[in-house]
XYZ file of C-alpha atoms in Angstrom:
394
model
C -75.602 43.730 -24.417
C -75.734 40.996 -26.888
C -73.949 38.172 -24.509
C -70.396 38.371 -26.629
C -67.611 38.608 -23.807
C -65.966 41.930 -24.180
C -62.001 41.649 -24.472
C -61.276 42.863 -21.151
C -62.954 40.087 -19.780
C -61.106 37.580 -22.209
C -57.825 39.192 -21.145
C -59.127 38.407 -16.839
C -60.153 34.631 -18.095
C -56.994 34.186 -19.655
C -55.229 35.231 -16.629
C -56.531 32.957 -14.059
C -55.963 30.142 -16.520
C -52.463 31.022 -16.348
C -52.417 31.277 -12.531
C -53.903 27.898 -12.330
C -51.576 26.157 -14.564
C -48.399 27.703 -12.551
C -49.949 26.432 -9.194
C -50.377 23.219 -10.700
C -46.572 22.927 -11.658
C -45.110 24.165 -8.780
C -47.336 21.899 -6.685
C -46.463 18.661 -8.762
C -42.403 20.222 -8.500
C -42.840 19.825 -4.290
C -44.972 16.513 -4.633
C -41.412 14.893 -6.643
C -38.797 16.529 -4.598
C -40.759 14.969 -1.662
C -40.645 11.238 -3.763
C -36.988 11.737 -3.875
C -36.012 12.545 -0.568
C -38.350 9.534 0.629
C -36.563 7.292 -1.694
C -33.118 8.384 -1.146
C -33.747 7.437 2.586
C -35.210 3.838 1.980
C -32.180 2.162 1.996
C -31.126 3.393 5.187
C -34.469 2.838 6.443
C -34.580 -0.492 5.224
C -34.793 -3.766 7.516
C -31.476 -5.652 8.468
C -30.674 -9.247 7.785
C -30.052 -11.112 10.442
C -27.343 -13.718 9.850
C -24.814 -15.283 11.722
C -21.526 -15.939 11.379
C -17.993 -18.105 12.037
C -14.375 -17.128 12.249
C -11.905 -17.655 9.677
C -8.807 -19.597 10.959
C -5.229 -20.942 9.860
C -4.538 -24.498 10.598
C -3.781 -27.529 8.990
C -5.750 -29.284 6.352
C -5.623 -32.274 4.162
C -6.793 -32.148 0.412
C -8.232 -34.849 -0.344
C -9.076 -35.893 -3.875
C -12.585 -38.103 -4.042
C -13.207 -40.012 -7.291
C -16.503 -41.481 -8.191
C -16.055 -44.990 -9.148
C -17.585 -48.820 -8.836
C -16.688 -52.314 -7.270
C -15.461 -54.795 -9.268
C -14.528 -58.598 -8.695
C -13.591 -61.678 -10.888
C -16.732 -62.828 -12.774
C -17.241 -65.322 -15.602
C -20.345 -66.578 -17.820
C -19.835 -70.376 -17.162
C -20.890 -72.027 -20.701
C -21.373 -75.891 -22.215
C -18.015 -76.599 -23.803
C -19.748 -78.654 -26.603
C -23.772 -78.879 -28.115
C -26.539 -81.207 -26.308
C -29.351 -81.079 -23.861
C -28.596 -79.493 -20.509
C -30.102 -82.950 -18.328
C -29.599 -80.532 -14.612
C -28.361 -77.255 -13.357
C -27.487 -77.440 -10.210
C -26.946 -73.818 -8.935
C -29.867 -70.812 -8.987
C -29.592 -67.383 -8.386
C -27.260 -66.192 -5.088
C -25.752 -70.053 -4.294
C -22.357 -69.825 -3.015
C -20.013 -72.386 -5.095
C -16.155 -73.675 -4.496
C -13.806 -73.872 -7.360
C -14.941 -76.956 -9.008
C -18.391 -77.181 -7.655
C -21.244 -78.919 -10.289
C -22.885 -75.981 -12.286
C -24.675 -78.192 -14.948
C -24.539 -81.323 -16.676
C -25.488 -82.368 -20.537
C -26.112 -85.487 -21.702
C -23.263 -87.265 -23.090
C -24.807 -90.397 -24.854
C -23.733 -89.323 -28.692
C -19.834 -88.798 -26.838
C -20.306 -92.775 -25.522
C -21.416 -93.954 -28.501
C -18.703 -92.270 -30.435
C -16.330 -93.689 -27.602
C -17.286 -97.428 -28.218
C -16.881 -96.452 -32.037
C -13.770 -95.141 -32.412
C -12.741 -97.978 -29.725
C -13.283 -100.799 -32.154
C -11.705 -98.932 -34.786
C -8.757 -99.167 -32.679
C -9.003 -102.719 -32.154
C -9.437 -103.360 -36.280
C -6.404 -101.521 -36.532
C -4.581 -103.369 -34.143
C -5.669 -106.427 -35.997
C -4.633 -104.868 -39.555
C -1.325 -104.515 -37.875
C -0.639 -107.714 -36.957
C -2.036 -108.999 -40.081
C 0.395 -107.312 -41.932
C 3.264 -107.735 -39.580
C 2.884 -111.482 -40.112
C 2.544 -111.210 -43.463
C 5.913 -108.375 -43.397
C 7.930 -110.471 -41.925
C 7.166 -113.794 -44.147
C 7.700 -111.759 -47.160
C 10.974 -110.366 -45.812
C 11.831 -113.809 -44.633
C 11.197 -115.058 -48.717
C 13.618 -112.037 -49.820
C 16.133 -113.603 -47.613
C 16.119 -116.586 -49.402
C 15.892 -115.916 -52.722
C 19.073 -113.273 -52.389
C 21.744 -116.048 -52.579
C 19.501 -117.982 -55.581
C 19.949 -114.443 -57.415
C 23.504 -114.069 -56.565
C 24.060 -117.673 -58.445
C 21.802 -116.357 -61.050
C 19.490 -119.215 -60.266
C 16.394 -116.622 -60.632
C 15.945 -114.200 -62.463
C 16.110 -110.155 -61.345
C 12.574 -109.683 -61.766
C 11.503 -112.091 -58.977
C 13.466 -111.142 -56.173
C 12.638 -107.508 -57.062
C 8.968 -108.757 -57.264
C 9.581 -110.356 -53.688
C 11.255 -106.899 -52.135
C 7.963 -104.859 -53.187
C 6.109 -107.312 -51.747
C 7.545 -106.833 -48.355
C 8.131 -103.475 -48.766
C 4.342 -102.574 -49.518
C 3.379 -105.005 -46.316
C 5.812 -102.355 -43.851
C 4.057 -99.569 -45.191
C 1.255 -101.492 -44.235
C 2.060 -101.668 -40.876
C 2.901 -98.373 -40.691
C -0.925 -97.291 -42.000
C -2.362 -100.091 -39.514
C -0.021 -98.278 -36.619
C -1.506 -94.809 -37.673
C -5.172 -95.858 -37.850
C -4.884 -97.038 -33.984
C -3.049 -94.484 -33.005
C -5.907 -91.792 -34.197
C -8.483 -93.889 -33.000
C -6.865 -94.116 -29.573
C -6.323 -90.307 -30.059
C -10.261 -89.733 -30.876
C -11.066 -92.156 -28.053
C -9.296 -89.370 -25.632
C -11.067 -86.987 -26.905
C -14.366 -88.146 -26.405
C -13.401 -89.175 -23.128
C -12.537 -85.462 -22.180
C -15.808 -84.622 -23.546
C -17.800 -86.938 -21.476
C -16.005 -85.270 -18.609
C -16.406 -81.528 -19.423
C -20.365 -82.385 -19.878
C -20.276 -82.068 -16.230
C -19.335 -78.247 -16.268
C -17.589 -77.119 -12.803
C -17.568 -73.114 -11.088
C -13.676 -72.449 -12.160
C -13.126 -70.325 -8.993
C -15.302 -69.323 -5.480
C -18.155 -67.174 -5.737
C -21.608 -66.475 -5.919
C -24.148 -67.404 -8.769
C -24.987 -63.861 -9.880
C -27.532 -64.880 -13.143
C -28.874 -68.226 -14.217
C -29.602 -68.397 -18.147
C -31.184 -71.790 -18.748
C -33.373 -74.424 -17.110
C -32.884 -78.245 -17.399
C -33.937 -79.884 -21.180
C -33.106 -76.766 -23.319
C -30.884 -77.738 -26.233
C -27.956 -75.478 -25.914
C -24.717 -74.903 -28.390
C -21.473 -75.060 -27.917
C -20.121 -71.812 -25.683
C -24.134 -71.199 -24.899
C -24.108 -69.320 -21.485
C -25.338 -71.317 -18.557
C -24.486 -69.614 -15.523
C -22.820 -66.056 -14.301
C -20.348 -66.776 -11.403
C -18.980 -63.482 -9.600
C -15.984 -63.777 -7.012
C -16.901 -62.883 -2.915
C -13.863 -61.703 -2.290
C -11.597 -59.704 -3.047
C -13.389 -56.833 -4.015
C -11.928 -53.945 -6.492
C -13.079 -50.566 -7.166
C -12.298 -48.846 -10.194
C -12.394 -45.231 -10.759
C -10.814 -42.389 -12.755
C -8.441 -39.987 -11.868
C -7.953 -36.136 -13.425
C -4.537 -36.480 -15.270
C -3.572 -33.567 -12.277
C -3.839 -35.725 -9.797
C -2.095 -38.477 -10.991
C 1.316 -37.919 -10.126
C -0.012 -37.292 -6.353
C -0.807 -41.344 -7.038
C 0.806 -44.652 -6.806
C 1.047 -48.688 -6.251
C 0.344 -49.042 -2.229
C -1.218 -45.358 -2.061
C -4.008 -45.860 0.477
C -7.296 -44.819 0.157
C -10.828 -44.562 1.696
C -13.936 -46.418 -0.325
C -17.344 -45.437 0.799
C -20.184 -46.496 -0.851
C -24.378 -44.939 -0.980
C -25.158 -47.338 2.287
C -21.996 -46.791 4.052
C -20.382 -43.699 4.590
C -18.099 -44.674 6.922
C -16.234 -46.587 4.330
C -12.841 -49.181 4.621
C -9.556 -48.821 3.779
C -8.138 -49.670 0.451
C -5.012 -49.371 -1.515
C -4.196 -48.809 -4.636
C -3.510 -51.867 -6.795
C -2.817 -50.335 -10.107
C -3.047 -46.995 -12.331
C -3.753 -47.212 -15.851
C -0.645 -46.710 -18.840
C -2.524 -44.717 -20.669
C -4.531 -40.784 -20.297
C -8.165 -41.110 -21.836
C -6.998 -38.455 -25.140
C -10.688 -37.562 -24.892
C -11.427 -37.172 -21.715
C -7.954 -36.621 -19.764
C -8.805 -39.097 -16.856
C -6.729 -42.503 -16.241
C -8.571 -45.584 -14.444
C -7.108 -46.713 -11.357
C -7.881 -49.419 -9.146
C -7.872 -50.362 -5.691
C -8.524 -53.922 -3.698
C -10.689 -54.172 -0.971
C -9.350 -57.480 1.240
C -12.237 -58.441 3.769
C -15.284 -56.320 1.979
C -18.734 -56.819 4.312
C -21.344 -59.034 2.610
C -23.718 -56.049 1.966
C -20.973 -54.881 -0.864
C -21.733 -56.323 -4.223
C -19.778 -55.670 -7.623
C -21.291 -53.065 -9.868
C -22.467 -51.002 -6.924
C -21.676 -47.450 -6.783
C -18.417 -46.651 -4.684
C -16.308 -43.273 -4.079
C -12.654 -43.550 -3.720
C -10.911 -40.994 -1.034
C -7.478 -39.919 -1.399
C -5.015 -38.086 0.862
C -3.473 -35.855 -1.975
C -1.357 -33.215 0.364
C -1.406 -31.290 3.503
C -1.530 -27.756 3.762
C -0.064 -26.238 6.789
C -1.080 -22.597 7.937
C -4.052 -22.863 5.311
C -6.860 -20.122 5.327
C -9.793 -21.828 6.466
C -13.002 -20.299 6.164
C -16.546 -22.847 7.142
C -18.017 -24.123 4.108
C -21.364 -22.744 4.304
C -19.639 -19.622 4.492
C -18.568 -19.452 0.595
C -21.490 -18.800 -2.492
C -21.009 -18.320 -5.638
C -22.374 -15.691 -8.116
C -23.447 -14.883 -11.603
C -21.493 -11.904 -12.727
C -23.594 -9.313 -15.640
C -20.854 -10.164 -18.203
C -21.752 -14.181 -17.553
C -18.420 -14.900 -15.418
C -18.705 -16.989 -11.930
C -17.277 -15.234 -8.926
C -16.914 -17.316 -5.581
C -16.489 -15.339 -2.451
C -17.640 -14.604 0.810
C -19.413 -11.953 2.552
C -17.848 -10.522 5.681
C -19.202 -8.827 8.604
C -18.418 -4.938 7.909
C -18.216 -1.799 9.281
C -21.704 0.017 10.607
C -23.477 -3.140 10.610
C -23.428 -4.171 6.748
C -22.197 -7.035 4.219
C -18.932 -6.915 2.167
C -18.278 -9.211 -0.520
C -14.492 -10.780 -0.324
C -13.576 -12.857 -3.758
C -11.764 -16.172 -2.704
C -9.822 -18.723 -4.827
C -10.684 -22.489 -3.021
C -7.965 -24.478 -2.882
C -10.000 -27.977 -1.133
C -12.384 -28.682 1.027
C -12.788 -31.056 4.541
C -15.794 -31.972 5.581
C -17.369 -28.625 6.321
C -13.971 -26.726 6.193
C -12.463 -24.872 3.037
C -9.141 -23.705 2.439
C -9.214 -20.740 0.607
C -6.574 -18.172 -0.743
C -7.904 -14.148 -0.282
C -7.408 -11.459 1.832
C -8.902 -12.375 5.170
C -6.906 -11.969 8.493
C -7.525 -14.128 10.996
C -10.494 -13.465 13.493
C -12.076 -11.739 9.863
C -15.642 -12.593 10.830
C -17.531 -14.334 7.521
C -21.410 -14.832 7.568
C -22.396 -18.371 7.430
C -25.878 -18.241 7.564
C -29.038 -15.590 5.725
C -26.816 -14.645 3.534
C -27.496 -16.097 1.029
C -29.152 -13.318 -0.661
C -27.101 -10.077 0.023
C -25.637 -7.998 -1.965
C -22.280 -6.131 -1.387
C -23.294 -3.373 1.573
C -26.537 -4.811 2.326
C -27.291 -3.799 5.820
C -27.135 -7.219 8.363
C -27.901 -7.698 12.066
C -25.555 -10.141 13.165
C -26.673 -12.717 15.593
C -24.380 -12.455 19.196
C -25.023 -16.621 19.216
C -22.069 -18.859 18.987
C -19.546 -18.991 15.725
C -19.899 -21.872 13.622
């Protein structure tokens, strides 16, 4: 024997290879069908959620529309009414002020000395017009006499027509003499009403909101000295979907709660805007506050509430009840998950209709009593397995 394997032993190795292999497969076959079986049980195997839930009710509730907006009041930039140094300011930042209260006052010496100019040229015209009324009337007294000598012929044309230009240029001197005073007198008023708007006065109530300049800065004409905002009343403006509009009118009251107090005070509505926003389909409308606290300032932040409707025998569901989820084709669907039978979670699609407090109206297919989960389930999925909590509906 040479060592070379005969080929009945080739034919026995070959077998057992064979053997092996087969044991192998149907080994691996039992090891799957096992995986399956183990698998196909998890989910029934798998732990419950506990949640809790509330009842779903019909009653009565009020839709209520709420409208981000701001307060609003009177306000003005007080300014100098003409060029010159500001000699005082007499308000700073958060001084109350009455209607006609000192703000500032500029110096007024180049009005006074314009005053005391235009003064005497009212006084040289004065004196040009008596001058030449004298001198009128003598040369009007001359034509007089020399009329009669021209009727006789006893002159010749030429003088009395000499004579009747002579008076007639002194009237028009009058009437230049007359003119001159009168715009002197006229300029003199002026100036006077300049001296007295260099004191510049708060032209209603309020509070000093800004303060632009300080005492000796040269300021222009219409130069911004001080902002004055009205205390009360307050406004609040907001806008209003064009759907809700028609719900809306003059005396409409309203609820206006602002970031520091959400208890809020009544308001109504003062006007609604003429006009839809072609961009953005809103209108403004706004609302006056009478007595607002002193903690309310304009330009703060401010939510209007509005009693649109009440709906009677509405579906009413707790808030905290309905979620909303990302469908595969990209759609939102808002629903909530009800307690089913043999202890799991079915998903109920809902259509809200409004929302009060932490009640929601809703239109769907739930019966009254319908238990919905309001709490841990947040994460379900439509007949997830739940253990439902015996504690007290909310």
């Amino acid at each position: 024997m040479d060592g070379t394997p005969t080929p009945r032993r080739s034919r026995a190795w070959i077998a057992w290879v064979v053997v092996a292999v087969a044991g192998l497969l149907i080994g691996g076959s039992f090891l799957f069908r096992g995986d399956d079986k183990a698998a196909a049980q998890a989910p029934k195997n798998a732990a419950a959620t506990p949640v809790t839930a509330g009842d779903v009710v019909r009653g009565v509730i009020t839709q209520r529309g709420r409208y981000p907006g701001e307060l609003d009041a009177d306000a003005a930039d007080v300014a100098a009414f003409y060029a010159g140094r500001l000699v005082s300011m007499h308000v700073r930042v958060g001084d109350t002020v009455k209607a006609g209260d000192v703000i500032a006052e500029l110096d007024p010496v180049d009005a006074k000395e314009q005053i005391a100019q235009a003064q005497a040229q009212a006084k040289a015209a004065v004196a040009e017009r008596n001058r030449a009324n004298v001198e009128r009337d003598a040369a009007s007294a001359e034509v007089a006499r020399l009329e009669p000598l021209a009727r006789e012929k006893l002159i010749s044309a030429l003088e009395i027509d000499r004579q009747r230009a002579k008076a007639n240029a002194l009237a028009a001197t009058v009437d230049t003499a007359a003119a001159g005073e009168t715009e002197a007198r006229a300029r003199v008023r002026v100036l006077q009403k300049r001296i007295q708007e260099s004191v510049v006065r708060a032209p209603f109530a309020g509070r000093i909101a800004e303060r632009y300049v300080d005492p000796g800065a040269i300021v222009n004409a219409g130069a911004r000295l001080a902002r004055i905002v009205a205390v009360a009343p307050l406004r609040v403006r907001f806008e209003v979907p064009e759907a809700d509009i028609p719900r809306l009118a003059v005396g409409t009251t309203l609820r206006v709660i602002t970031t520091g107090d959400k208890e809020g005070l009544p308001a109504k509505i003062t006007g609604i805007a003429s006009e839809v926003s072609r961009e953005r389909r809103v209108a403004i409308v706004e609302g006056m506050i009478e007595n607002p606290p002193a903690g309310w300032l304009p330009g703060m932040y401010a939510e209007a509430v509005v009693d649109l409707r009440t709906i009677e025998q509405a579906i009413i569901v707790p808030a905290t009840s309905v979620l909303s989820r990302l469908q595969p084709n990209g759609s939102v669907t808002t629903g909530v998950f009800v307690a089913g039978a043999e202890g799991t979670a079915r998903w109920i699609p809902i259509r809200e209709v409004t929302r009060d407090g932490d009640r929601v109206a809703v239109e769907a297919d739930l019966p009254p009593a319908t238990r919905v989960l309001v709490s841990g389930h947040v994460d379900l999925t439509d007949g997830g397995r739940i253990k439902l909590d015996k504690g007290p509906s909310r």
